[in-house]
Coordinates of C-alpha atoms and ligand atoms in Angstrom, one line a residue:
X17 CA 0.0 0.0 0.0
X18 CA 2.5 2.1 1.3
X19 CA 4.6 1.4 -2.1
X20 CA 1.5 2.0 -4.1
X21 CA 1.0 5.5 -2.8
X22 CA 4.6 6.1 -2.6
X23 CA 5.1 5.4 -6.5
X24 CA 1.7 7.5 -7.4
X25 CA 3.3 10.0 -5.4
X26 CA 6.3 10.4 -7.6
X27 CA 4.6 10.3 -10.5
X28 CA 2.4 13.1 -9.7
X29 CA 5.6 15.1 -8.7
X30 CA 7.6 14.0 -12.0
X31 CA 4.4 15.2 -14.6
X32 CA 4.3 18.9 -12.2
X33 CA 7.8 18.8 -13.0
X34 CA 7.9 18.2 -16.1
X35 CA 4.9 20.9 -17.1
X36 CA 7.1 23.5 -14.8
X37 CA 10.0 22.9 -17.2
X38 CA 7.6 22.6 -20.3
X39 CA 7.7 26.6 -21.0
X40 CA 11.2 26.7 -20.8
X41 CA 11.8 24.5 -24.0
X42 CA 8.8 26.3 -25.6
X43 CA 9.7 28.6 -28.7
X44 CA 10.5 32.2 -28.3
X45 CA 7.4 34.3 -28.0
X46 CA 6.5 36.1 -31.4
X47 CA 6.2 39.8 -31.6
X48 CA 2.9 41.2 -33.1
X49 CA 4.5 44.7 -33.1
X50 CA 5.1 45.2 -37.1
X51 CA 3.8 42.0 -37.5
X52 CA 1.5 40.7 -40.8
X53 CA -1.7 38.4 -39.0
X54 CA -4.4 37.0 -41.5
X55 CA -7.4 36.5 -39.6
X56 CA -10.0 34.1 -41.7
X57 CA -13.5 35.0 -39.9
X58 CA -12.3 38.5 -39.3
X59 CA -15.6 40.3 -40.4
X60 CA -17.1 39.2 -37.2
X61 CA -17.3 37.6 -33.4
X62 CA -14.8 36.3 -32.0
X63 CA -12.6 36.6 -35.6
X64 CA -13.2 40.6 -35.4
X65 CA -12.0 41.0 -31.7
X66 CA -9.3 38.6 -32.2
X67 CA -8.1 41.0 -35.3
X68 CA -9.0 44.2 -32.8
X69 CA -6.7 42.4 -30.2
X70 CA -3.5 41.8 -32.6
X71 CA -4.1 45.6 -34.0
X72 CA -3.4 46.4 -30.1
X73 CA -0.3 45.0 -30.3
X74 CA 0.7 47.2 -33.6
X75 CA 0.0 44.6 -35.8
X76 CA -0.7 44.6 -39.7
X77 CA -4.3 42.7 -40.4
X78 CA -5.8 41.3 -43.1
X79 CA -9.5 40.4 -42.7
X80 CA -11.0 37.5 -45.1
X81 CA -14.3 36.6 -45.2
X82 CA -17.0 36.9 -47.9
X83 CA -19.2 39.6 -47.5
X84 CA -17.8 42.9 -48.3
X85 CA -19.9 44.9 -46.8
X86 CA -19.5 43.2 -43.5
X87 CA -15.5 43.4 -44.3
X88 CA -15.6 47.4 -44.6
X89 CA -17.7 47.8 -41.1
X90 CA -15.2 45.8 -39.4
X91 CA -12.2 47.0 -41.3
X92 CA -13.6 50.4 -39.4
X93 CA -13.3 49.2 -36.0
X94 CA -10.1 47.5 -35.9
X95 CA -8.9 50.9 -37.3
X96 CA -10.0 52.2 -34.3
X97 CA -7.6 49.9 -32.2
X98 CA -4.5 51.3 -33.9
X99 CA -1.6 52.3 -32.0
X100 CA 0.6 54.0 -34.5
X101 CA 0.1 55.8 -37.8
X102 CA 1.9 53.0 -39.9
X103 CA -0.9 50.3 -39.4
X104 CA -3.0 48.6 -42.4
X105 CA -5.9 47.1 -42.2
X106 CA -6.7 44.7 -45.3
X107 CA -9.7 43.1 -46.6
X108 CA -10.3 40.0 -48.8
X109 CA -13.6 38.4 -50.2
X110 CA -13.0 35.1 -50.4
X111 CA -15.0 31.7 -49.3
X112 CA -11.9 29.9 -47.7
X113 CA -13.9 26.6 -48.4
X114 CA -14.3 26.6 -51.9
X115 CA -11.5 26.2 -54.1
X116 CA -7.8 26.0 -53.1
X117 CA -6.7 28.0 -56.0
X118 CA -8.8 30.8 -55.0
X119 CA -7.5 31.2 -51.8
X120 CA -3.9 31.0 -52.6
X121 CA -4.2 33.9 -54.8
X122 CA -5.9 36.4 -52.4
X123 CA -3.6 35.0 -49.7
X124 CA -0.4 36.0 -52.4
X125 CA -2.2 39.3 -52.9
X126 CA -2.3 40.3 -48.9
X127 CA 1.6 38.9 -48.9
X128 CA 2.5 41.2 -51.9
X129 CA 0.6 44.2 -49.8
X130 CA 1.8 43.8 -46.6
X131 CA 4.6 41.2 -47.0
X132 CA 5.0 37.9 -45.6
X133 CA 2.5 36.7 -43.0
X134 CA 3.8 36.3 -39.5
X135 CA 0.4 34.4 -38.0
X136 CA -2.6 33.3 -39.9
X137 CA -5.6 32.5 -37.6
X138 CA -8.3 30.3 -39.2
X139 CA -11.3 31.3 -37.4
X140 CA -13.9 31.0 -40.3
X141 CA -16.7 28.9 -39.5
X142 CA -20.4 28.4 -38.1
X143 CA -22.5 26.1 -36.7
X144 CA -26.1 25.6 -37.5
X145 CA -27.4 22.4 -37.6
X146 CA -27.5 20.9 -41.2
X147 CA -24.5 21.6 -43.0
X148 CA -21.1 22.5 -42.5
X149 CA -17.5 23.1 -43.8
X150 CA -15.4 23.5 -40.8
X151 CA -12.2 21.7 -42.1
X152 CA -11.5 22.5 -45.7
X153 CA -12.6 26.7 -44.9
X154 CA -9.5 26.2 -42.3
X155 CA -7.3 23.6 -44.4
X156 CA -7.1 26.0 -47.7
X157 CA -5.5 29.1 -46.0
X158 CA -3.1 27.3 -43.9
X159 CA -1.7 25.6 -47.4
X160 CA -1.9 28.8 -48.4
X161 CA 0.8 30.3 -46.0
X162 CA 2.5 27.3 -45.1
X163 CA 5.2 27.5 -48.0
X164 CA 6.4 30.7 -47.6
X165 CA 6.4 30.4 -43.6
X166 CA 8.9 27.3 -44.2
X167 CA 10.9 29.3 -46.1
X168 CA 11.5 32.0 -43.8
X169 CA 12.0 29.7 -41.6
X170 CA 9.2 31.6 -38.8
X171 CA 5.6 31.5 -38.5
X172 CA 2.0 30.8 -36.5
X173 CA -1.0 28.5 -37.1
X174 CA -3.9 29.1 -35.5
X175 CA -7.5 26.9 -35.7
X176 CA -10.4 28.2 -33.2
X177 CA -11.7 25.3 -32.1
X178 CA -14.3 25.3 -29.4
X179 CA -15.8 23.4 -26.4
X180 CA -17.5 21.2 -28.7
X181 CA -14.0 19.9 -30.3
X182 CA -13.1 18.2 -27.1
X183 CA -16.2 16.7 -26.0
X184 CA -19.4 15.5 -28.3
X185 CA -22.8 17.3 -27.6
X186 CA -26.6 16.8 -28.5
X187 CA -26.7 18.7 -31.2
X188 CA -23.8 19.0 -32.5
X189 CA -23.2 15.7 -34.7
X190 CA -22.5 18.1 -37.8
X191 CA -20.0 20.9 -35.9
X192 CA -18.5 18.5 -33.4
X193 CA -16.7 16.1 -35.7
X194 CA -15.1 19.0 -37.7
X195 CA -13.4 20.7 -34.4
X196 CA -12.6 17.1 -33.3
X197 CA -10.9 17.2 -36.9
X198 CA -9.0 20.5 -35.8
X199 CA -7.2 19.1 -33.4
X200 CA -6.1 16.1 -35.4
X201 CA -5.2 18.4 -38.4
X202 CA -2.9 20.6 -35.6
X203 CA -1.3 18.0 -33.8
X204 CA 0.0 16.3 -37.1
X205 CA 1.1 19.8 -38.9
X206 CA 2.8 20.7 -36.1
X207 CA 4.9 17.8 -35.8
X208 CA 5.9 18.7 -39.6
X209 CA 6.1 22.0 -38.8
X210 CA 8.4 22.1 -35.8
X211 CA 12.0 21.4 -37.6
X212 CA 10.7 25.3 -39.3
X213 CA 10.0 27.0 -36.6
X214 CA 6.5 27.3 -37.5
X215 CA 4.3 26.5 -34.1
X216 CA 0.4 25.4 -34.0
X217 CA -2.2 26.1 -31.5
X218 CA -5.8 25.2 -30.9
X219 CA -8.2 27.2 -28.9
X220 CA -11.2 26.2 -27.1
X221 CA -13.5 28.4 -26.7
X222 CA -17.0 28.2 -24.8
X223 CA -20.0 30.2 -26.0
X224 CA -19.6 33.5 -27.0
X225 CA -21.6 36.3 -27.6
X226 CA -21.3 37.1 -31.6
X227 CA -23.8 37.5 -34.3
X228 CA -22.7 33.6 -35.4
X229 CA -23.9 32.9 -31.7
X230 CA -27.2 34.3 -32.0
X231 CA -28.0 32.8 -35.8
X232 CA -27.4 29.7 -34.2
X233 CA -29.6 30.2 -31.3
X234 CA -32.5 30.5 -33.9
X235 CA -32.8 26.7 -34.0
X236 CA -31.2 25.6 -31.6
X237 CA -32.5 22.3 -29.9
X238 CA -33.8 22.6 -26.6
X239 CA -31.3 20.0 -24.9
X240 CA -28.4 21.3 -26.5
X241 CA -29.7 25.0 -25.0
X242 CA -30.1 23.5 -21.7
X243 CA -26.8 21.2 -21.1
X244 CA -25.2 24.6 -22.9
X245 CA -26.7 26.9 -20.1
X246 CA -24.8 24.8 -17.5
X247 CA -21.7 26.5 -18.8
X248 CA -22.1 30.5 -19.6
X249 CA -22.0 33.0 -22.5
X250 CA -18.3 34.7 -22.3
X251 CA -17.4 38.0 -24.1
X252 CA -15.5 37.6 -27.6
X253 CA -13.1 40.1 -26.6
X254 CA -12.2 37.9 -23.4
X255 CA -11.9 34.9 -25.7
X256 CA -9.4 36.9 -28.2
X257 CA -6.9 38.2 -25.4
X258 CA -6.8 34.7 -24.1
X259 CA -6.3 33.3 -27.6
X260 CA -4.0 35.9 -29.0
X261 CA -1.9 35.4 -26.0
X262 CA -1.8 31.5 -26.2
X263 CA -0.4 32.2 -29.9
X264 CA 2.1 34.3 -29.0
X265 CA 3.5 32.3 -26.3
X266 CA 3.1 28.8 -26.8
X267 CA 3.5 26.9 -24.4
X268 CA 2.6 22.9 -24.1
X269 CA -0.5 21.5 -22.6
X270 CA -0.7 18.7 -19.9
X271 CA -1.5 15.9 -22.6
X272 CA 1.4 16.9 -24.4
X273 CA 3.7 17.3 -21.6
X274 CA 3.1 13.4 -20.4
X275 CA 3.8 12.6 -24.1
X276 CA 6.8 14.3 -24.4
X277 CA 9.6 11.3 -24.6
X278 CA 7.8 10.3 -27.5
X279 CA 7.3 13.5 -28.9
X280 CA 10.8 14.3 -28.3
X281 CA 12.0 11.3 -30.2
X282 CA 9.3 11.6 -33.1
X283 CA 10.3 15.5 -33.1
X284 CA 14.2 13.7 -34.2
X285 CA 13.4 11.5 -36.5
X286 CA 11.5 14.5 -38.1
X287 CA 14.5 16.6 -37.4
X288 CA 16.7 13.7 -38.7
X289 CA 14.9 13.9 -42.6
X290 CA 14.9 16.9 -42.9
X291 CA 18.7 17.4 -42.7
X292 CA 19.1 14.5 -44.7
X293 CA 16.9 15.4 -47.7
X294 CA 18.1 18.8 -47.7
X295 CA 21.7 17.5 -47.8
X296 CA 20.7 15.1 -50.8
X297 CA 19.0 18.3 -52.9
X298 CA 22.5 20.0 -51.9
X299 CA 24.5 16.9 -53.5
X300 CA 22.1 16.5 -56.6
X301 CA 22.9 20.4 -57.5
X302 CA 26.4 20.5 -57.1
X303 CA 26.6 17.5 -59.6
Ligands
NDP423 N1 -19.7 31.9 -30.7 C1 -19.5 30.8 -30.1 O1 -20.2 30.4 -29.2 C2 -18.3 30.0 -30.5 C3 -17.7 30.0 -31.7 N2 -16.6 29.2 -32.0 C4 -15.9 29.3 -33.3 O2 -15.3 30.5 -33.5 C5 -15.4 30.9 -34.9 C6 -16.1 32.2 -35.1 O3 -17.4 32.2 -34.6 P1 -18.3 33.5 -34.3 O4 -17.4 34.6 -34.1 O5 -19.3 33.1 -33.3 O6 -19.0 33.5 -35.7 P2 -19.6 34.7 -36.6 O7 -20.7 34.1 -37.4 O8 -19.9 35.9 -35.8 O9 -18.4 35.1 -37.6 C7 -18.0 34.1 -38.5 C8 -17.0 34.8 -39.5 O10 -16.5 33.8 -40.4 C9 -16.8 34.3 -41.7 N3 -17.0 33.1 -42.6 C10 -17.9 32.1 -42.4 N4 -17.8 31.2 -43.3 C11 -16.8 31.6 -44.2 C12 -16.3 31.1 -45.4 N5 -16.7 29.9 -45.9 N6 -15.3 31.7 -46.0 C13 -14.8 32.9 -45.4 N7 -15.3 33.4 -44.3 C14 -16.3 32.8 -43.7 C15 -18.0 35.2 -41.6 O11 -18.1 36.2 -42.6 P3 -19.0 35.9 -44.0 O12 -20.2 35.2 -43.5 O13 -19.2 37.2 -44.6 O14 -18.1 35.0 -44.8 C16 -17.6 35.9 -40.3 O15 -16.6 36.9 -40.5 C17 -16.1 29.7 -35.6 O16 -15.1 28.9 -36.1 C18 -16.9 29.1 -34.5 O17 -17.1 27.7 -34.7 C19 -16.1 28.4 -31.1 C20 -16.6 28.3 -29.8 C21 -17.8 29.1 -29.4
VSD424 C1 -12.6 18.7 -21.2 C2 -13.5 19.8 -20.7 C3 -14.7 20.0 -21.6 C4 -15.8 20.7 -20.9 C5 -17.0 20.8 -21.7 C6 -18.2 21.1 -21.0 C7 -19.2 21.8 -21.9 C8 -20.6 22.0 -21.4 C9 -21.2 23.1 -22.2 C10 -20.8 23.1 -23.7 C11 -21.3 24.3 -24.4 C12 -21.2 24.1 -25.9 C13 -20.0 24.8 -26.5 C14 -20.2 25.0 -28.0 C15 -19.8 26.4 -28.4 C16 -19.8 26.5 -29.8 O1 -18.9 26.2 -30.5 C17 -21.0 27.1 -30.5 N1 -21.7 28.0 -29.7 C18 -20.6 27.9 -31.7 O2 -21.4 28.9 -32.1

């Protein structure tokens, strides 16, 4: 018995440990100051204050999403969030889910605007029951960006996720699955994405008071509004400080922290092919 606890005990001890240490071998923290941040969603909600919240921080936005009208009231208020004279706000019209080619042009367009983009937030998305495009209206602009992030060697991935991506709700058999899918698309990227310097986060958020909020209340089931009303309504422009800062500073959570021997050694063998294929395209040019 006394073993049992004994060994439980260290365990515990080793995994606060080892999530104490976690932040230290975290990447540097970026700098939105100057920065280019594409914010997919960013005509409204949570998308909007999440833009308003990077514009804080000096930031250079553009805003996709496809009404333009909705683009130029928004483009408005972030303008009001600016801190120097310098600042751009940029909007797109594009459907991020329909057609990749589409999107990589408007995506080359903002680059050849406002250069290279530093973080690209993929916060598109709705929920009403029926239908629903969740993971190509996220996959398309993070193709998008992901070449020229690799080759510069910096960047940041971001997919707003939400409550409903970690645990499956009445409801929500059309949305759930495609946050679940989030997660699975973020974990594997940033495994290829680490040996770059290019870091992946997923945020969670609860309900939140937006206009996408309140189109989905229309219909609504009643037991999805009652087991929802066990947890509250929080503010979009809470949700986008804590998002916004997660991004910036990324640091591991406790799943990831208990998996990190094998992580770590998947993170080497990743590490390990890429050195080795770029030192083979070395040798095939100099011959
Ligand atoms: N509000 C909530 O309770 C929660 C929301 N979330 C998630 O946060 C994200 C934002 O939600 P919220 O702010 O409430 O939603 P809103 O409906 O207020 O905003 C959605 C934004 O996405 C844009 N958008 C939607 N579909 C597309 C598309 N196919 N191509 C380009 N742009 C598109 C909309 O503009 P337009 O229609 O003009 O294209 C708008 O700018 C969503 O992914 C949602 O699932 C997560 C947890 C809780
Ligand atoms: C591991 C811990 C998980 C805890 C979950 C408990 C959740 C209970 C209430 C869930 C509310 C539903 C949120 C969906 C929000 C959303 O995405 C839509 N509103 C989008 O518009």
């Amino acid at each position: 018995m006394l073993l049992v606890t004994l060994v439980a005990a260290f365990i515990v001890v080793f995994v606060l440990l080892l999530y104490m240490i976690s932040p230290l071998i975290s990447p540097k923290p970026l700098k939105l100051n100057g920065a280019h941040v594409v914010v997919t969603g960013g005509s409204s909600g949570i998308g909007k204050c999440i833009a308003m919240e990077c514009y804080k921080h000096g930031a250079f936005i553009t805003l996709v999403a496809r009404d333009e009208h909705k683009l130029v009231q928004a483009k408005k208020e972030v303008e009001k969030c600016a801190i120097n004279d310098k600042q751009v706000v940029l909007c797109i019209s594009v459907d991020v889910s329909k057609g990749y080619n589409q999107v990589e042009s408007v995506i080359k367009q903002a680059q050849e605007k406002l250069g290279p983009v530093d973080m690209l937030v993929n916060c598109a998305g709705m929920s009403i029951s029926g239908t629903f495009e969740e993971i190509s209206g996220s996959v398309y602009p993070t193709r998008a960006v992901i070449t020229t992030m690799k080759e510069r060697r910096m960047g940041r991935i971001m997919f707003v996720s939400s409550q409903a991506g970690l645990i499956g709700l009445f409801g929500y058999t059309a949305y759930s699955p495609s946050k679940f899918a989030l997660r699975g698309l973020a974990e594997a990227l940033q495994m290829e994405m680490k040996p770059y310097n290019i870091y992946v986060t997923v945020a969670y958020p609860p309900d939140t008071d937006t206009p996408g909020f309140a189109e989905e209340n229309k219909t609504k089931p009643l037991e999805t509004r009652l087991i929802s009303e066990t947890s509250g309504v929080c503010q979009p422009e809470q949700v986008a400080k804590v998002v916004v800062k997660d991004a910036l500073i990324v640091t591991m959570g406790l799943f990831r922290t208990i998996a990190l021997f094998y992580l770590g050694s998947f993170d080497s063998i990743v590490r390990h092919c890429m050195i080795q294929r770029e030192q083979s395209k070395a040798a095939d040019k100099r011959e």
